[in-house]
Amino acid sequence: MSTKSYAERAKAHKNSAARLLLETIARKESNLAVSVDVASSVDFLAIVDVVGPFVCLVKTHIDILEDFTPQVISDLQALSKKHDFVIFEDRKFADIGNTVALQYSSGVHKIASWAHITNAHPVPGPSIIAGLSSVGLPLGRGLLLLAEMSTKGSLATGAYTDAAVQMARANQDFVIGFIAQRRMEPVNEDEDLLVLTPGVGLDVKGDAMGQQYRTPREVVLESGCDVIIVGRGIYGKDPKLVEDIRAQAKRYQDAGWAAYLERIQATTV
Ligand code: 5BU
């Protein structure tokens, strides 16, 4: 369990994307990330603008947008400046080093040019980190490895998760942490691998397609995770209900921060 505050951790972190995220969390008193999974660019940007003040990070699946143009990226970057949040493209790279370097730098989306953080499956082995870091490290980006998943029956458990942790430990210039469901205990004082956790909801326990939800308290206080990632819990009723989205974003921000404060107090007394 991390006994240090986000602000202390920000000062010590060597990766600039991790520092930016930790500083943003501390400055805004928000460990909430919103995952904006909608198909229309207008809806996407409208939701980002509404939740922006409450979040440390916006998570995208840019390939979901059916009317994508590079203007969406310019607009997203303007909102990131306006509301002070970090951008994480949940791309889940999973191929050989040469291919992922091209997918990360090129194509329609040019992810490395705008996403502070992205993620990858460890399944190809350490060469996936080499490929992605050849593009991302010179740009000051950070990578998360998918050590665990929130879905029922996930195969990312046991020895696979342990191997993901070893891969991260061996590449801490570029790998800043994990997508996982619990803290991976550090082996030494200098190590700070963040844990960002999807599968968070206050009102329901899952969906019809294997998603499983835990509360911010379970995730942050009991499992020691750093960032809660919430999608449909915030905009799922109707992407156009602006007042409800704002209220839900505030509700999750408060729940995530209260759980963090409780964790810090529990570990310092
Ligand atoms: P939801 O609407 O809160 O269920 O959305 C969760 C988001 O997090 C969605 O974008 C998923 O692609 C993403 N996710 C996840 O739910 N579980 C995982 O283990 C990983 C990503 Br990795």
Tab-separated table of N, CA and C and ligand atoms in Angstrom, residues 33-37 59-61 64 88 90 92 119 121 145-151 154 179-181 196-201 206-207 211-213 229-236, ligand 1:
chain	number	residue	atom	x	y	z
A	33	ALA	N	-10.530	9.348	-13.473
A	33	ALA	CA	-10.374	9.387	-14.922
A	33	ALA	C	-11.718	9.019	-15.533
A	34	VAL	N	-12.117	9.766	-16.565
A	34	VAL	CA	-13.354	9.389	-17.246
A	34	VAL	C	-13.012	8.803	-18.604
A	35	SER	N	-13.629	7.673	-18.893
A	35	SER	CA	-13.458	6.976	-20.158
A	35	SER	C	-14.625	7.352	-21.064
A	36	VAL	N	-14.346	8.107	-22.114
A	36	VAL	CA	-15.432	8.681	-22.918
A	36	VAL	C	-15.631	7.840	-24.182
A	37	ASP	N	-16.464	6.816	-24.053
A	37	ASP	CA	-16.632	5.824	-25.116
A	37	ASP	C	-17.941	6.062	-25.869
A	59	LYS	N	-9.697	9.374	-20.628
A	59	LYS	CA	-9.283	8.170	-21.363
A	59	LYS	C	-10.090	8.078	-22.645
A	60	THR	N	-9.382	7.868	-23.744
A	60	THR	CA	-10.051	7.783	-25.046
A	60	THR	C	-9.906	6.396	-25.661
A	61	HIS	N	-10.874	6.079	-26.533
A	61	HIS	CA	-10.737	4.995	-27.519
A	61	HIS	C	-10.987	5.718	-28.832
A	64	ILE	N	-13.139	4.568	-31.830
A	64	ILE	CA	-14.600	4.422	-31.751
A	64	ILE	C	-15.307	5.535	-32.549
A	88	PHE	N	-5.106	9.952	-22.027
A	88	PHE	CA	-4.675	8.546	-22.073
A	88	PHE	C	-5.461	7.849	-23.179
A	90	ASP	N	-6.450	4.530	-24.702
A	90	ASP	CA	-6.525	3.129	-24.252
A	90	ASP	C	-6.412	2.207	-25.478
A	92	LYS	N	-4.299	-0.361	-26.142
A	92	LYS	CA	-4.028	-1.795	-25.909
A	92	LYS	C	-3.242	-2.413	-27.065
A	119	ASN	N	-1.291	2.373	-23.558
A	119	ASN	CA	-1.084	1.091	-22.857
A	119	ASN	C	-0.866	-0.048	-23.839
A	121	HIS	N	-0.637	-4.640	-24.092
A	121	HIS	CA	-0.672	-5.986	-23.514
A	121	HIS	C	0.759	-6.516	-23.440
A	145	LEU	N	1.252	-1.097	-18.645
A	145	LEU	CA	1.079	-2.481	-19.086
A	145	LEU	C	-0.214	-3.042	-18.496
A	146	LEU	N	-0.913	-3.829	-19.301
A	146	LEU	CA	-2.154	-4.445	-18.823
A	146	LEU	C	-1.805	-5.690	-18.017
A	147	ALA	N	-1.687	-5.512	-16.710
A	147	ALA	CA	-1.305	-6.623	-15.833
A	147	ALA	C	-2.514	-7.468	-15.445
A	148	GLU	N	-3.668	-6.816	-15.391
A	148	GLU	CA	-4.934	-7.512	-15.063
A	148	GLU	C	-6.049	-6.830	-15.843
A	149	MET	N	-7.177	-7.528	-15.978
A	149	MET	CA	-8.354	-6.902	-16.592
A	149	MET	C	-9.550	-7.041	-15.655
A	150	SER	N	-10.554	-6.193	-15.904
A	150	SER	CA	-11.715	-6.160	-15.007
A	150	SER	C	-12.770	-7.195	-15.371
A	151	THR	N	-12.590	-7.862	-16.485
A	151	THR	CA	-13.645	-8.736	-16.997
A	151	THR	C	-13.662	-10.117	-16.354
A	154	SER	N	-11.016	-13.252	-17.019
A	154	SER	CA	-9.769	-12.729	-17.603
A	154	SER	C	-8.629	-13.737	-17.454
A	179	ILE	N	-2.400	-1.083	-15.839
A	179	ILE	CA	-3.842	-1.212	-15.694
A	179	ILE	C	-4.015	-2.489	-14.900
A	180	ALA	N	-4.588	-2.363	-13.718
A	180	ALA	CA	-4.727	-3.539	-12.852
A	180	ALA	C	-5.831	-3.276	-11.838
A	181	GLN	N	-6.115	-4.291	-11.072
A	181	GLN	CA	-7.206	-4.217	-10.092
A	181	GLN	C	-6.694	-4.031	-8.664
A	196	LEU	N	-3.770	2.235	-12.513
A	196	LEU	CA	-5.013	2.843	-12.989
A	196	LEU	C	-6.024	1.712	-13.153
A	197	THR	N	-7.220	1.920	-12.629
A	197	THR	CA	-8.148	0.795	-12.491
A	197	THR	C	-9.504	1.045	-13.137
A	198	PRO	N	-9.816	0.321	-14.216
A	198	PRO	CA	-11.164	0.362	-14.789
A	198	PRO	C	-12.053	-0.663	-14.096
A	199	GLY	N	-13.342	-0.609	-14.450
A	199	GLY	CA	-14.290	-1.502	-13.788
A	199	GLY	C	-14.697	-0.877	-12.464
A	200	VAL	N	-15.099	0.403	-12.515
A	200	VAL	CA	-15.505	1.117	-11.300
A	200	VAL	C	-16.925	1.651	-11.498
A	201	GLY	N	-17.785	1.369	-10.523
A	201	GLY	CA	-19.163	1.851	-10.582
A	201	GLY	C	-19.773	1.861	-9.201
A	206	GLY	N	-22.108	-4.844	-12.720
A	206	GLY	CA	-21.530	-5.313	-13.976
A	206	GLY	C	-22.431	-4.953	-15.144
A	207	ASP	N	-22.046	-5.422	-16.349
A	207	ASP	CA	-22.929	-5.234	-17.502
A	207	ASP	C	-23.236	-6.602	-18.114
A	211	GLN	N	-18.328	-7.226	-18.013
A	211	GLN	CA	-17.668	-6.201	-17.194
A	211	GLN	C	-18.046	-6.406	-15.723
A	212	GLN	N	-17.106	-6.150	-14.817
A	212	GLN	CA	-17.371	-6.262	-13.382
A	212	GLN	C	-16.967	-4.947	-12.715
A	213	TYR	N	-17.854	-4.414	-11.865
A	213	TYR	CA	-17.593	-3.133	-11.213
A	213	TYR	C	-17.337	-3.298	-9.725
A	229	ILE	N	-11.046	4.614	-13.018
A	229	ILE	CA	-11.480	4.902	-14.393
A	229	ILE	C	-12.970	4.567	-14.489
A	230	VAL	N	-13.765	5.579	-14.792
A	230	VAL	CA	-15.220	5.389	-14.852
A	230	VAL	C	-15.731	5.814	-16.221
A	231	GLY	N	-16.541	4.974	-16.829
A	231	GLY	CA	-17.146	5.297	-18.122
A	231	GLY	C	-18.630	5.516	-17.979
A	232	ARG	N	-19.402	4.450	-18.231
A	232	ARG	CA	-20.859	4.583	-18.301
A	232	ARG	C	-21.493	4.993	-16.986
A	233	GLY	N	-20.800	4.757	-15.875
A	233	GLY	CA	-21.323	5.230	-14.580
A	233	GLY	C	-21.538	6.729	-14.575
A	234	ILE	N	-20.821	7.441	-15.451
A	234	ILE	CA	-20.925	8.903	-15.480
A	234	ILE	C	-21.843	9.418	-16.591
A	235	TYR	N	-21.751	8.839	-17.797
A	235	TYR	CA	-22.574	9.387	-18.890
A	235	TYR	C	-23.540	8.352	-19.470
A	236	GLY	N	-23.627	7.185	-18.799
A	236	GLY	CA	-24.345	6.054	-19.390
A	236	GLY	C	-25.844	6.225	-19.521
B	1	5BU	P1	-17.240	1.377	-18.296
B	1	5BU	O1	-18.288	2.093	-19.098
B	1	5BU	O2	-16.935	2.079	-16.947
B	1	5BU	O3	-17.486	-0.084	-18.118
B	1	5BU	O4	-15.909	1.557	-19.191
B	1	5BU	C1	-14.679	1.022	-18.808
B	1	5BU	C2	-13.600	1.440	-19.782
B	1	5BU	O5	-12.357	0.889	-19.362
B	1	5BU	C3	-13.796	0.980	-21.210
B	1	5BU	O6	-13.273	1.988	-22.071
B	1	5BU	C4	-12.950	-0.275	-21.336
B	1	5BU	O7	-12.426	-0.428	-22.635
B	1	5BU	C5	-11.843	0.003	-20.365
B	1	5BU	N1	-11.300	-1.201	-19.694
B	1	5BU	C6	-12.043	-2.000	-18.857
B	1	5BU	O8	-13.220	-1.751	-18.635
B	1	5BU	N2	-11.470	-3.076	-18.235
B	1	5BU	C7	-10.172	-3.425	-18.428
B	1	5BU	O9	-9.672	-4.374	-17.821
B	1	5BU	C8	-9.426	-2.598	-19.311
B	1	5BU	C9	-9.995	-1.509	-19.910
B	1	5BU	BR1	-7.675	-3.010	-19.589
